[in-house]
Every structure is written in structure tokens, then in C-alpha cells.
Short mmCIF file of C-alpha atoms and ligand atoms in Angstrom, two decimals:
data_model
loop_
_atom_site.label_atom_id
_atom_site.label_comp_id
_atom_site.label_asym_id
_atom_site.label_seq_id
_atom_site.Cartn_x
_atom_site.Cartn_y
_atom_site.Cartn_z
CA UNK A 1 18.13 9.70 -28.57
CA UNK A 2 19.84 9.54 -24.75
CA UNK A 3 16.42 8.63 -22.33
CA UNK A 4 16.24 11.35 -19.53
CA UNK A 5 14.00 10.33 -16.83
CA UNK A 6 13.72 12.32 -13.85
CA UNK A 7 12.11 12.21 -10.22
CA UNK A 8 11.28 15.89 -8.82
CA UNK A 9 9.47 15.40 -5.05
CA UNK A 10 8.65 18.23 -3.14
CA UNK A 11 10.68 18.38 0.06
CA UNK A 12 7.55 18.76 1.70
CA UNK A 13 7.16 15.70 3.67
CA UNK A 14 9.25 12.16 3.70
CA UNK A 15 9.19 10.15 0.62
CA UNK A 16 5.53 8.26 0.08
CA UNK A 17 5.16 5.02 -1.54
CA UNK A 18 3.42 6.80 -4.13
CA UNK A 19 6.31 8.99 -4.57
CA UNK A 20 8.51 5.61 -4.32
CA UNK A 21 7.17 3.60 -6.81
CA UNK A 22 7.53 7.21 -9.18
CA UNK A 23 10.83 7.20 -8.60
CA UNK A 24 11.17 3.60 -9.22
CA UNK A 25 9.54 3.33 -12.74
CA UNK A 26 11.84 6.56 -13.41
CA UNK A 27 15.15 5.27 -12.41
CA UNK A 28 14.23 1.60 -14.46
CA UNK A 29 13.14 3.31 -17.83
CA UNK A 30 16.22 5.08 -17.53
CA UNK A 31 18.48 1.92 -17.13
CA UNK A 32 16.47 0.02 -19.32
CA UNK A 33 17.87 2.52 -21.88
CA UNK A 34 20.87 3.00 -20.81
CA UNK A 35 20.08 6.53 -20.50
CA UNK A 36 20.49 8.73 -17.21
CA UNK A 37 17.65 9.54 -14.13
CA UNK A 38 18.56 12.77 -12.47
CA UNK A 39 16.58 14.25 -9.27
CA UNK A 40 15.45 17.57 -8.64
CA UNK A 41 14.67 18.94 -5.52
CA UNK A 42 11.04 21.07 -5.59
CA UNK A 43 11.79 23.39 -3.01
CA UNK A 44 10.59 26.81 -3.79
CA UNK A 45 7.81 27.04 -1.10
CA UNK A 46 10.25 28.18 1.62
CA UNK A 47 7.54 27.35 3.72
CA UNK A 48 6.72 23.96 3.37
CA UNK A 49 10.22 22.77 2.46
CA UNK A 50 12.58 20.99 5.02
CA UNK A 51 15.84 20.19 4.56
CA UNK A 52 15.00 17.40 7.14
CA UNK A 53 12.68 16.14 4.59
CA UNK A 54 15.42 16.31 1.57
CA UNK A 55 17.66 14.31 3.74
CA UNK A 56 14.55 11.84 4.29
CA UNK A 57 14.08 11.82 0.75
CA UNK A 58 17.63 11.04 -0.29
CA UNK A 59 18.32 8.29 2.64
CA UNK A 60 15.01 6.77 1.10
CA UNK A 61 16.17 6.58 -2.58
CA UNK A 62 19.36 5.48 -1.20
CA UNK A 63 18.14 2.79 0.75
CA UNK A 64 15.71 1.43 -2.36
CA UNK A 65 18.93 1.16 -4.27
CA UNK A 66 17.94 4.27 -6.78
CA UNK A 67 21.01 6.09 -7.80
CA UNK A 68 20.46 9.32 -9.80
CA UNK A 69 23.27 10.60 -12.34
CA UNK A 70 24.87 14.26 -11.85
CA UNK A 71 24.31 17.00 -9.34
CA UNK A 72 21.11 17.03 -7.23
CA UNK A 73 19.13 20.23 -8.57
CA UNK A 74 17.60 22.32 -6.49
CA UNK A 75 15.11 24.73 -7.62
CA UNK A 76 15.35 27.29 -5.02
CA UNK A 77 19.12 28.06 -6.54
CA UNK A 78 17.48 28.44 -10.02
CA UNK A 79 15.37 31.75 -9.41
CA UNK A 80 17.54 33.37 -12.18
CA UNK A 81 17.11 30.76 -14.51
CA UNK A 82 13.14 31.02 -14.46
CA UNK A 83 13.05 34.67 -14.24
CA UNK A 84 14.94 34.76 -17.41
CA UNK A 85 13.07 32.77 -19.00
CA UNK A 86 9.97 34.49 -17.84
CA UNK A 87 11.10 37.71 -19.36
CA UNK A 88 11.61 36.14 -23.07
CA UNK A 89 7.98 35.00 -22.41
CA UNK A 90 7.20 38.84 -21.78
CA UNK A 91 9.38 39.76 -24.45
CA UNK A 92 7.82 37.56 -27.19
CA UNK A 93 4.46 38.76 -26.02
CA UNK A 94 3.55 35.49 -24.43
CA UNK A 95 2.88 36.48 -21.62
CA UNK A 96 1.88 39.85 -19.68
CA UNK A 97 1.58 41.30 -16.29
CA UNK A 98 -1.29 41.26 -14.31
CA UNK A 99 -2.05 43.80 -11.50
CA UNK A 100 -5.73 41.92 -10.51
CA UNK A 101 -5.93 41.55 -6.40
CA UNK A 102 -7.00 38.04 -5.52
CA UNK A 103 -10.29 39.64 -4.77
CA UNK A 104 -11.04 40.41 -8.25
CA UNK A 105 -9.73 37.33 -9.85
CA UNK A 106 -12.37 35.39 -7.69
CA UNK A 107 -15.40 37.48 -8.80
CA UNK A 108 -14.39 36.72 -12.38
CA UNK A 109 -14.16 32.94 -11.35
CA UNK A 110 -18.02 33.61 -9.91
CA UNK A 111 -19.12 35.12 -12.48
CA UNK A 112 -17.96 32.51 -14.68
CA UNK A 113 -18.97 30.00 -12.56
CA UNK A 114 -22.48 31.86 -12.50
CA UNK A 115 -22.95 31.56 -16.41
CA UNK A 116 -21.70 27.51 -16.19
CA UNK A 117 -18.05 28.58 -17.96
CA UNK A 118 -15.04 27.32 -16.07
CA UNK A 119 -14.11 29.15 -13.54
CA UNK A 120 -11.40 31.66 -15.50
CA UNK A 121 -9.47 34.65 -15.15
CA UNK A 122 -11.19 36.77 -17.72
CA UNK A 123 -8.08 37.82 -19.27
CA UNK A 124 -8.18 41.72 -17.95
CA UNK A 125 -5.03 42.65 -18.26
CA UNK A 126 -3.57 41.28 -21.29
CA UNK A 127 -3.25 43.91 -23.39
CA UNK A 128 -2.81 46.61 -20.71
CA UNK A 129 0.83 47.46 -21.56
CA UNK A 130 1.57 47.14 -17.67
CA UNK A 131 5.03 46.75 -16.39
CA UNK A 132 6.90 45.11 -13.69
CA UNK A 133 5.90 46.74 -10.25
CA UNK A 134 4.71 45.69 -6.47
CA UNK A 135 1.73 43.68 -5.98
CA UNK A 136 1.77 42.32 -9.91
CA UNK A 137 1.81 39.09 -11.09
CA UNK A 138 2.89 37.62 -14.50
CA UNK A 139 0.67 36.09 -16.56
CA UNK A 140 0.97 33.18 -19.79
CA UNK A 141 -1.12 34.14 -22.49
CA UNK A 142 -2.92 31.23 -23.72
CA UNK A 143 -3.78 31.15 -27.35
CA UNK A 144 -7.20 32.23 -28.30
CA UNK A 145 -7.92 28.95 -29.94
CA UNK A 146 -6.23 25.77 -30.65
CA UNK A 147 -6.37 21.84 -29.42
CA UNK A 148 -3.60 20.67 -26.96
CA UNK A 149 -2.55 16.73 -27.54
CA UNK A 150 -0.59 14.34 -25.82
CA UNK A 151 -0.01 10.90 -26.22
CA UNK A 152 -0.01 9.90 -22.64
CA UNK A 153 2.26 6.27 -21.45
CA UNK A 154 -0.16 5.67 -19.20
CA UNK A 155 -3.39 7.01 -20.63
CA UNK A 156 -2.96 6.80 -24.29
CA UNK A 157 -3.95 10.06 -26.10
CA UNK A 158 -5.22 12.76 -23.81
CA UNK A 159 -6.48 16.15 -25.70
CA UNK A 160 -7.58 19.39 -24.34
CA UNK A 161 -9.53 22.38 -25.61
CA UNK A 162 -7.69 25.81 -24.96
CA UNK A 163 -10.62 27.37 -24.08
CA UNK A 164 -10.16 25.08 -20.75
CA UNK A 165 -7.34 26.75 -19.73
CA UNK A 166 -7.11 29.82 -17.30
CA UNK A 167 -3.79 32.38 -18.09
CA UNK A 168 -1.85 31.18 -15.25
CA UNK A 169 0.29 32.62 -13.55
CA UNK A 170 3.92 32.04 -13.95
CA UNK A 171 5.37 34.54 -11.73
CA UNK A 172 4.27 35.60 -8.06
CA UNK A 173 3.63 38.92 -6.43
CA UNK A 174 6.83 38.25 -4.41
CA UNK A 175 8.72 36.95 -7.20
CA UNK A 176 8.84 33.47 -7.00
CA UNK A 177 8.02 31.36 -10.30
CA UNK A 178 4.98 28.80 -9.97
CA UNK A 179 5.06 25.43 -9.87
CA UNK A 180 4.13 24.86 -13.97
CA UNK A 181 7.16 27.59 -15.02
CA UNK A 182 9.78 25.92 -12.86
CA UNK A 183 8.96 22.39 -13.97
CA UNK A 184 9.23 23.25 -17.70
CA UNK A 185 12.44 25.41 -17.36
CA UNK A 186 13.95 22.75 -15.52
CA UNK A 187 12.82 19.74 -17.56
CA UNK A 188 13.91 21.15 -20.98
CA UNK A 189 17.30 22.08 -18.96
CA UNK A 190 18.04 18.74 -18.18
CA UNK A 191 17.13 17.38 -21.28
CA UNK A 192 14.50 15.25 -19.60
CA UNK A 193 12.95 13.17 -22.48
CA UNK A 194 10.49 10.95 -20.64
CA UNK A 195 8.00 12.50 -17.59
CA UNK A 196 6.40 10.07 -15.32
CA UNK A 197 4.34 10.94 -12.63
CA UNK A 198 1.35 10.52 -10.30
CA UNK A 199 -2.03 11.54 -12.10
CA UNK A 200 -2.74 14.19 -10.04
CA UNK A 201 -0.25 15.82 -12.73
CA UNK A 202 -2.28 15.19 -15.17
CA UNK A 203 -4.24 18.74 -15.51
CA UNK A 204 -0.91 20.29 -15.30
CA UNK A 205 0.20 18.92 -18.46
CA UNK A 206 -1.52 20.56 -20.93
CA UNK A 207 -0.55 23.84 -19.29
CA UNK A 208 3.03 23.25 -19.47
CA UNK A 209 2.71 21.72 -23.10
CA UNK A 210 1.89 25.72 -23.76
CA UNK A 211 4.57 26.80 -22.21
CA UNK A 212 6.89 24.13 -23.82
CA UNK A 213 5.39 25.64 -27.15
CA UNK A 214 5.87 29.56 -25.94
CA UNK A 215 9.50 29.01 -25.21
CA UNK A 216 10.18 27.01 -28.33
CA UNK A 217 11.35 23.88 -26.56
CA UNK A 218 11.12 20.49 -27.31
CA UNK A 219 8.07 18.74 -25.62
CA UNK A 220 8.90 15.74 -23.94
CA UNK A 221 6.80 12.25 -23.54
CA UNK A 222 4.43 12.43 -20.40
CA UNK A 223 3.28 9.56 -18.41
CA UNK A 224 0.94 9.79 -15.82
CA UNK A 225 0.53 6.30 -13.39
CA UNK A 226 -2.49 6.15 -11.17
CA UNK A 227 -2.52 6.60 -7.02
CA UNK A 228 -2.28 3.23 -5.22
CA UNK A 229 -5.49 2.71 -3.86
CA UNK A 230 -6.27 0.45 -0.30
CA UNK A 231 -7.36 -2.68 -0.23
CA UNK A 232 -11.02 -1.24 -0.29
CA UNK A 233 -10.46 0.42 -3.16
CA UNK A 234 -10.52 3.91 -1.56
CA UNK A 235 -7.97 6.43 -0.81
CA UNK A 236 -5.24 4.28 0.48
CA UNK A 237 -5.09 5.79 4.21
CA UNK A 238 -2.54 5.61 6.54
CA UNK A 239 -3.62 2.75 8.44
CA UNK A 240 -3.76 0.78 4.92
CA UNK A 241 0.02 1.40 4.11
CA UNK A 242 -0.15 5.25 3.16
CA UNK A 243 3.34 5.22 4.72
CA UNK A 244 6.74 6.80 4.18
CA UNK A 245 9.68 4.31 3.05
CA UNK A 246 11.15 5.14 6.25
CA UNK A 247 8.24 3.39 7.90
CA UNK A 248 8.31 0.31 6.38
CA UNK A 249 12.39 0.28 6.33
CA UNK A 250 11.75 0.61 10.21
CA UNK A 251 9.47 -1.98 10.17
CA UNK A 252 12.18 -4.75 8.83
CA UNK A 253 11.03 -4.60 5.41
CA UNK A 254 13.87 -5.98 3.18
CA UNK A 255 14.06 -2.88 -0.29
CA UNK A 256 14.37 -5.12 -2.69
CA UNK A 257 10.84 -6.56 -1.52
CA UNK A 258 9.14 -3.41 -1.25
CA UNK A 259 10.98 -2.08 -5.16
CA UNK A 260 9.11 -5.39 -6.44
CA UNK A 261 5.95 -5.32 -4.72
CA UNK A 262 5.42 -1.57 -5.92
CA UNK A 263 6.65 -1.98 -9.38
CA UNK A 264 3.99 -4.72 -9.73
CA UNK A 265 1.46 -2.70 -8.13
CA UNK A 266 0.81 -0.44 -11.68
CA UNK A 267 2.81 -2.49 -14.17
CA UNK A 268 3.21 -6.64 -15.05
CA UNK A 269 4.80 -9.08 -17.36
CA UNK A 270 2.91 -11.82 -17.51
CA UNK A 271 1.55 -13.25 -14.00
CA UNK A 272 5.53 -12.77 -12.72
CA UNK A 273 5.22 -12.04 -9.23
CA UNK A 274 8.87 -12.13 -8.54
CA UNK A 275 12.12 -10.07 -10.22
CA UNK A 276 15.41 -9.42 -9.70
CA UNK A 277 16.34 -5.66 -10.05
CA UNK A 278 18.29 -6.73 -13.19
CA UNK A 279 15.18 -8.72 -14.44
CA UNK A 280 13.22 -5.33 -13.75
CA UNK A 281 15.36 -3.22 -15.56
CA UNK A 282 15.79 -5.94 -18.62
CA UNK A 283 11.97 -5.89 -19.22
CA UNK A 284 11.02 -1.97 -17.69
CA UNK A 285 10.71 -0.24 -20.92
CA UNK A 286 8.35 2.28 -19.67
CA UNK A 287 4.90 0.10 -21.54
CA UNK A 288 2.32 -2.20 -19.85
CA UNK A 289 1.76 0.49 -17.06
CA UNK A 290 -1.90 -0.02 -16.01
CA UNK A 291 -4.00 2.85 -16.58
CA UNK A 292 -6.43 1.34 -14.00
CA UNK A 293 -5.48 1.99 -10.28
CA UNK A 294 -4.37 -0.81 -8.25
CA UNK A 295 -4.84 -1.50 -4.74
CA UNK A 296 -2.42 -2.18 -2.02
CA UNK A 297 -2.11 -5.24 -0.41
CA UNK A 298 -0.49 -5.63 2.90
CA UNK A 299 -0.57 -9.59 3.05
CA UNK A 300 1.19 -9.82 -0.96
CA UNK A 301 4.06 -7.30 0.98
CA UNK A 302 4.49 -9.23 3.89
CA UNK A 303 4.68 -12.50 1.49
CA UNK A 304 7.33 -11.22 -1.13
CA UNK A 305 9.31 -9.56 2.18
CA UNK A 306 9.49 -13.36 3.07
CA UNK A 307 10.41 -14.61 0.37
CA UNK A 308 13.26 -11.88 -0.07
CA UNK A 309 14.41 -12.63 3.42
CA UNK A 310 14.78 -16.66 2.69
CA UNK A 311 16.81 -15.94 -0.38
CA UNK A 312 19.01 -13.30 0.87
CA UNK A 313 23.17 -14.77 1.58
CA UNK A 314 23.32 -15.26 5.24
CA UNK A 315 26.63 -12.58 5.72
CA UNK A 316 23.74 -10.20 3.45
CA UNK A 317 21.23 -11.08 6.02
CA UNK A 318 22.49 -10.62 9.23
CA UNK A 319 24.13 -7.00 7.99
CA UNK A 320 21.19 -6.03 7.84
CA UNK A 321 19.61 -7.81 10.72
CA UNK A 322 22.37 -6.90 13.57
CA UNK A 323 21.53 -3.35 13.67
CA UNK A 324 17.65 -4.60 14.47
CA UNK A 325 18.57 -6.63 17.37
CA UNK A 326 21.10 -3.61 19.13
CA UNK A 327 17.98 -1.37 18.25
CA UNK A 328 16.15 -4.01 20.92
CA UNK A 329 19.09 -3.02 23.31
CA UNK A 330 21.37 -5.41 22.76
CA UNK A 331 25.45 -4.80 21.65
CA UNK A 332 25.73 -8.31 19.58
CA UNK A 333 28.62 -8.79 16.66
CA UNK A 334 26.81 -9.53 12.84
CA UNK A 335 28.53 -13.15 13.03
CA UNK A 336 26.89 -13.61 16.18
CA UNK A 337 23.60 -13.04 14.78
CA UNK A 338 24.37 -14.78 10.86
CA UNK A 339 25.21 -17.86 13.43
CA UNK A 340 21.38 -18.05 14.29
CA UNK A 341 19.88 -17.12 11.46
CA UNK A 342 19.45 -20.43 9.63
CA UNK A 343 16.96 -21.35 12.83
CA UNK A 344 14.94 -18.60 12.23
CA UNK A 345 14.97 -17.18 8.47
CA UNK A 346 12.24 -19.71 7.22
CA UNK A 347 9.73 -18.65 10.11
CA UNK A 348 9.94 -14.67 9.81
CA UNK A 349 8.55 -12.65 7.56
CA UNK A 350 10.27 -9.29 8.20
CA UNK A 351 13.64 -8.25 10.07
CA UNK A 352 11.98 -6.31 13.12
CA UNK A 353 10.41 -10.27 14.22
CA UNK A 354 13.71 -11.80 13.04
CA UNK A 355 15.62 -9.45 15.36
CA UNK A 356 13.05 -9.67 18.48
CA UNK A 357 13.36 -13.78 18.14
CA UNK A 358 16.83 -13.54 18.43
CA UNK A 359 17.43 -11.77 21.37
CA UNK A 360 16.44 -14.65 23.99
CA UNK A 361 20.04 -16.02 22.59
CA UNK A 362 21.36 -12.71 23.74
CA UNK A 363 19.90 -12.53 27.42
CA UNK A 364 21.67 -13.65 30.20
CA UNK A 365 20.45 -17.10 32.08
CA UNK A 366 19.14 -15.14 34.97
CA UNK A 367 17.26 -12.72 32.91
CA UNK A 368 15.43 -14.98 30.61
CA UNK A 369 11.46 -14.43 31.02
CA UNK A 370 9.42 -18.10 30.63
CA UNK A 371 6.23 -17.66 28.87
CA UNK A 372 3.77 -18.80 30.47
CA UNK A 373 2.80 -21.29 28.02
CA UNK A 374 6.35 -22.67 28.22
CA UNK A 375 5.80 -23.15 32.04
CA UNK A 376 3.73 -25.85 31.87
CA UNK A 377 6.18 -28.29 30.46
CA UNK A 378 8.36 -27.16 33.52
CA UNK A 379 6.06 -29.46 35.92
CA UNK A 380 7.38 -32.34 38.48
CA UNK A 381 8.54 -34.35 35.46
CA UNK A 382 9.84 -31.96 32.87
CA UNK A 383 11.94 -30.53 36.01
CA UNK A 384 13.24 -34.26 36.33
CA UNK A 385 14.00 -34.97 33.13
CA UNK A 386 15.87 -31.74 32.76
CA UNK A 387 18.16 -32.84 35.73
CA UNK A 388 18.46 -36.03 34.30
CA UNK A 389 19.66 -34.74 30.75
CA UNK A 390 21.99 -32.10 32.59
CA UNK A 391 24.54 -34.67 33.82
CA UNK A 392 24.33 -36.57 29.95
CA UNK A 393 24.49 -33.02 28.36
CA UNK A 394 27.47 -32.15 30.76
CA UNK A 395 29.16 -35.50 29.98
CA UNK A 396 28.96 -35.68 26.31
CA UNK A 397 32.31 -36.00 23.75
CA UNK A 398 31.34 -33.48 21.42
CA UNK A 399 28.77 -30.70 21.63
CA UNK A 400 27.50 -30.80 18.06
CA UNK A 401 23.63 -30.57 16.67
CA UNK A 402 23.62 -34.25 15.65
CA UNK A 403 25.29 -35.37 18.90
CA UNK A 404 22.66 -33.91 20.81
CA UNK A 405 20.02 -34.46 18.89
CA UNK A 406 21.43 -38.12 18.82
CA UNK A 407 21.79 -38.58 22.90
CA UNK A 408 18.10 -37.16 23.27
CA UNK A 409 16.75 -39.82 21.04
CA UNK A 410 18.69 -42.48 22.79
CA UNK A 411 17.63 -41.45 25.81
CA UNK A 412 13.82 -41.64 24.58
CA UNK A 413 14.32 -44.69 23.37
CA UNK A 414 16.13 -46.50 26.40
CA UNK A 415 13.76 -45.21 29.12
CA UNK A 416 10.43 -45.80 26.89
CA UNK A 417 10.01 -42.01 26.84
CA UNK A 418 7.50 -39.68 24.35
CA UNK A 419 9.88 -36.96 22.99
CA UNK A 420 7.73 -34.43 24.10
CA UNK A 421 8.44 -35.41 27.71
CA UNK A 422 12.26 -34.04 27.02
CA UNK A 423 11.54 -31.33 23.65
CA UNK A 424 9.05 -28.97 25.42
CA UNK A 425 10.76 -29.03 29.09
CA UNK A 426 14.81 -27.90 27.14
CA UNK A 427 12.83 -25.42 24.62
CA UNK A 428 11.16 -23.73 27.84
CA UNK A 429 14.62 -23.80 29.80
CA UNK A 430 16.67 -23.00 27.12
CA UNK A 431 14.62 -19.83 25.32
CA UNK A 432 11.51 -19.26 27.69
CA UNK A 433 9.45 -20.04 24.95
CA UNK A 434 6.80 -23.11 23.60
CA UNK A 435 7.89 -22.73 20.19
CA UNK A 436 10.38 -22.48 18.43
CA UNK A 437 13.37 -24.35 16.16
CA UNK A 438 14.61 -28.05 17.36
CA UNK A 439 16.48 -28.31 20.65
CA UNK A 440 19.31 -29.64 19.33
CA UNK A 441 19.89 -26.37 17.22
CA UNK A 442 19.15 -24.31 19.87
CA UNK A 443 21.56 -25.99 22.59
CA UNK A 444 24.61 -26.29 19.71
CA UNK A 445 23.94 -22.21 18.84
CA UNK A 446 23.88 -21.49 22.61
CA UNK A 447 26.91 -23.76 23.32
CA UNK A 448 27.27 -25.99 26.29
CA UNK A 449 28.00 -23.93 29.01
CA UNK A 450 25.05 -21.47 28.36
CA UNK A 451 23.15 -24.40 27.68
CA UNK A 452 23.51 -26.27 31.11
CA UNK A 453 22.98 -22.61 32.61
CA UNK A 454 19.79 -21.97 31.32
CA UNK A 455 18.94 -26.07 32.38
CA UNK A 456 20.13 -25.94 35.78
CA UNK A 457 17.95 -22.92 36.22
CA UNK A 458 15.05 -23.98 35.18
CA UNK A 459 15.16 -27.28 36.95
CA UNK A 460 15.42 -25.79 40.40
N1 LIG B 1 7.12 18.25 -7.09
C1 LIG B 1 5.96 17.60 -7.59
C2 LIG B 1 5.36 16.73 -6.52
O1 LIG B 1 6.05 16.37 -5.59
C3 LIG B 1 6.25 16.72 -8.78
C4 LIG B 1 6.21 17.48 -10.03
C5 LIG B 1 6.46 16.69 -11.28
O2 LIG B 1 6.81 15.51 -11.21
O3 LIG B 1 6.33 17.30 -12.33
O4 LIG B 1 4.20 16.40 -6.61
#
């Protein structure tokens, strides 16, 4: 049997994390398999949907590296397709129409509610004989008794009472099908074997199980993962990380950081903290998802993003870097930044901070601001020694790393200097800042006429 996995979001908003890591275990089951992971487009609340928010969605998937096999469905071109299938339903007696107002369905729910029953449609109209007409609705007819059972991925077996269930309604007043009815027409369309998806799903499943069983389709294998919770173990909230992919791709994050940090929140192997995408897919086979919710942790992203960044090719990095630094304002070539990278790649943990060290490179002399903690090393002495090393700088062969970084020491050593009597006074000329990588890096990346620039100025 060919695995289908599919991701269906709701164009409702940009793509969550939640949504994300969905997609995620979707599209690796599927490739684990060999099989195929197709997305469909929930857009029948022509409300609520965007196609801003489908574009959001799709540069998102892109951007984690999720590729989906054959067309992009969307359900709001499939009215016909649910329709029909709503009238077998009718036809087969499985389901009926309903002419209730809202009004009335609500004082059966009260009255239920009033005698401790769940809150139900009472089941009025089933065997009114009405037909189509303005103002109805279409109804399922659940069965009058009878168990439904799934064996849940996540959950493990999961059974519910018909009596639970309300006869929903699969067909609006205005004609458009409901959530449950599209879902199962489409999924059984696409020959979707495998359903993963966030909990809150979870009630939903049982209902479409009956309608899997009232169209005679195959029922497919459900899996239901837990909501990422914060790092206090409540609702994960926006200032937590309840953020769209699009934030933390702003941010600098590198994908391949945030695909592993999310698959691991909700499913391990072992105490690995770190995996390849081809190490994912090898081992993905759609078991060991936690059941238990796990909770997001900002300092574990920020970590792996690191760790992603150090190990990413330099050409790789600085792609992906350049278009951070021209976001900062300023027009630099992706050589010119994969030339300063090795300086800084160890010391930043996401892109954004790469980029914004980077640009005092990319300011002109006369422009570069001296933090204030990098003035003091600019007093009477650090002002003389920079003079001082301005001639020898001028005057030396070659203008490599180790021939600066051997003339400094030399000079140290002749004149029974400290180094930090030279190192702090260049790093403040040379980048404005009290920090930062070794001089002699910084002067060979700068090159020697920038270099004596920035020395001359900050001498005077
Ligand atoms: N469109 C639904 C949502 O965004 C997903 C439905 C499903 O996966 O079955 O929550």
C-alpha cells in the first residue's frame, strides 16, 4: 500500500508552528515510505480565507524545505464534488434535511443540557420526508446505536459511544458543505492513507469515521499530536514563540534548525538532539510520537539555530546571510559578506545578529559610530600608539593576517608593551566596537587602505 499523507491548513491566518511541525511529521512519514504528501487548501469560509495567507502558507512550506506531490487542492473549487456526494448520502437515506432555525436547535441543546444529556439536536426532522428548499440544512443520520473505534498514532485506541454524537450538519443553509463533509470527500479522493493532525481534531474524528462508513469508503489511519505548550506549561502565547514561520524566518532563524527543533518537540529517537533531514526521514516512520504535550523552549531553538549556522558551507551561509545585511540598508555582494563570515559564525546564534555585526565592515570611515565602551581605549596613549602603528601598518611587505598579527607582536615585544595597550585602541578604530574577533582578522578583511582610514581617524 502507497502512504498518502496530507497537510490541509486553513488559509485563515499565516502558517503556525503548530501547523509547521503538522506539516513536517506529514511530509517525513510520507518520504519515509516513499509514498506521496499532497496539500489541500481549506478555504471554504470565504470569509476568513486570504489568498494573502495561502501565499504565506506556501512561501512557508517552501522555505522549511516541504515539497508536496501533484496539484495544490483547493476546496472552494470542489463544491460539486461534496454536493454530490451529499446527495448519495440523501439518497441512501443517510442523511436528511433539516428545516430547524438556529433558535430551535438551541432549546433542544437546553433542554438536553437541562436533563444532564449532551447537548444534541433531538433528531426532529429525520423522518420528515422534507426536501431541498431555502433556509434548510442537511443533516447525517447517525446510527441509533453502535461503538465508533480508532486506533489512534498518537493516542493508541480511542472509542466513542454513538449516542455522543449530535446529527451534524453536512450541508449549510447557503449551500456550502461543513468542515467534517469536505475533509472526508477530499481525503478518500486523494487516497490519503495516513491523517495527522493537531488534537483539537480529535472530536472530529469519530464523526467523520461515520461518514467514512455512510459513503462506503475506506477509513484511513488517524493521528492526532498534541499542541506545543510554553515553557510554563500553558497555552504557548505569543510572547513564548506562538509565532508564524515567517516570524522566526525574519528573525534569522536558519529552517533546517527550526524542522529539527519542532520534530523533536513531540517525537525522539533516543536522546538525539541533532538530524539531518535525511536522518529524519530514515528513522520518521510515523511511531514514537509523544502522546504527552511538550513545551517550547526558546533557549534549545536559539542553541540548535547555532549549531546549524556553524555547520552550514560558507557560499550556503552567506546566501542566505547577504539579503540580511541589504535588509540593514546596505547594497553588499554575497562574496563580500562569505569573506567575513569565518570572524563571526562561531559568535552568532542567528542570521539577523550575524548580518547587524557585519555591517561596521560596510560603513564608510567617516560614518563609523565608536561605542562608548570602545572610547576609552582611545585615550592619550591608545591615540599614540595608533599613530605609531599607522606608519608600520602603512610600511609593511605584505598585508596578510599573520603579517599583521606578526608586526603587532614584535612591536609589543620590542617596546616592553601589554598587548592590550595596541588590541583595544585598533578594535575601537577599526569597528567602533570593544569586542569583537582579533585585529589582525579584522585589518586583513578590511584591507589596508580602509584599515589606515579608519586609524588615522581615530587617532586625531
Ligand atoms: N483545516 C484544518 C485546520 O487548519 C485542518 C483539518 C484537518 O487536518 O483535517 O485546522
Amino acid at each position: 500500500m502507497k502512504v498518502v499523507t496530507r497537510f490541509a491548513p486553513s488559509p485563515t491566518g499565516h502558517l503556525h508552528i503548530g501547523g509547521g511541525r503538522t506539516a513536517i511529521f506529514c511530509w517525513l512519514m510520507a518520504r519515509h515510505y516513499g509514498g506521496e504528501f499532497r496539500l489541500r487548501i481549506e478555504d471554504t469560509d470565504a470569509l476568513r480565507s486570504k489568498q494573502e495567507y495561502t501565499d504565506s502558507i506556501l512561501a512557508s512550506m517552501k522555505w522549511l524545505g516541504l515539497d508536496w506531490d501533484g496539484e495544490l487542492t483547493y476546496q472552494s473549487r470542489r463544491l460539486d464534488v461534496y454536493n454530490a456526494a451529499i446527495d448519495r448520502l440523501l439518497e441512501t437515506g443517510h442523511a436528511y434535511w433539516c428545516d430547524c432555525t438556529p433558535e430551535e436547535v438551541e432549546a433542544m441543546r437546553a433542554v438536553a443540557r437541562a436533563k444532564g444529556e449532551k447537548p444534541r439536536y433531538n433528531g426532529r426532522c429525520r423522518d420528515r420526508g422534507l426536501s431541498a428548499g431555502p433556509g434548510r440544512v442537511v443533516r447525517l443520520r447517525v446510527p441509533d446505536e453502535g461503538v465508533i473505534s480508532f486506533n489512534d498514532m498518537v493516542k493508541g485506541p480511542v472509542s466513542v459511544d454513538v449516542s455522543e454524537l449530535d446529527d451534524m450538519v453536512l450541508r449549510r443553509t447557503d449551500g456550502m458543505p461543513t468542515y467534517n463533509m469536505a475533509v472526508v470527500v477530499d481525503d478518500h479522493d486523494m487516497g490519503v492513507t495516513h491523517v495527522i493532525r493537531g488534537d483539537d481534531h480529535v472530536s472530529n474524528t469519530p464523526k467523520q469515521i461515520l461518514l467514512y462508513q455512510a459513503l462506503g469508503f475506506d477509513v484511513p489511519v488517524f493521528g492526532h499530536v498534541p499542541m506545543i505548550l510554553g515553557p510554563d506549561h500553558q497555552k504557548l502565547s505569543k510572547r513564548h514563540g506562538a509565532r508564524a514561520v515567517i516570524e522566526y524566518e525574519q528573525d534569522g532563524l536558519i529552517p533546517q534548525a527550526l524542522v529539527n527543533y519542532l520534530v523533536r518537540l513531540g517525537w525522539s529517537h533516543g536522546d538525539q538532539e541533532i538530524f539531518s533531514l535525511r536522518e529524519l526521514v530514515e528513522l520518521f516512520d510515523g511511531g514514537s510520537l509523544n502522546s504527552a504535550p511538550a513545551a517550547f523552549d526558546p533557549d534549545k531553538l536559539k542553541w540548535l539555530n547555532a549549531h546549524y549556522l556553524r555547520h552550514t558551507p560558507l557560499p550556503e551561509l552567506a546566501a542566505m546571510t547577504a539579503p540580511f545585511v541589504r535588509k540593514l540598508g546596505f547594497e553588499v555582494s554575497q562574496e563580500a559578506v562569505e569573506k567575513l563570515l569565518p570572524m563571526y559564525v562561531e559568535r552568532a546564534s542567528d542570521l539577523a545578529a550575524l548580518a547587524q555585526s557585519l555591517t561596521v565592515y560596510f560603513t564608510p570611515a567617516e560614518a563609523l559610530v565608536i561605542e562608548d565602551k570602545a572610547m576609552k581605549a582611545l585615550n592619550e596613549d591608545g591615540r599614540q600608539q595608533l599613530s605609531i602603528l599607522h606608519g608600520l601598518l602603512a610600511a609593511l611587505p605584505e598585508f596578510t593576517a599573520e603579517a599583521i598579527d606578526r608586526l603587532l607582536h614584535d612591536y609589543v615585544e620590542q617596546k616592553g608593551l601589554k598587548f592590550k595597550q595596541v588590541g583595544p585602541p585598533l578594535r575601537s578604530a577599526l569597528i567602533g566596537l570593544a569586542g569583537g574577533p582579533s585585529v589582525h582578522d579584522i585589518m586583513a578583511a578590511l584591507g589596508r587602505e580602509e584599515s589606515l582610514k579608519r586609524i588615522r581617524r581615530a587617532a586625531a
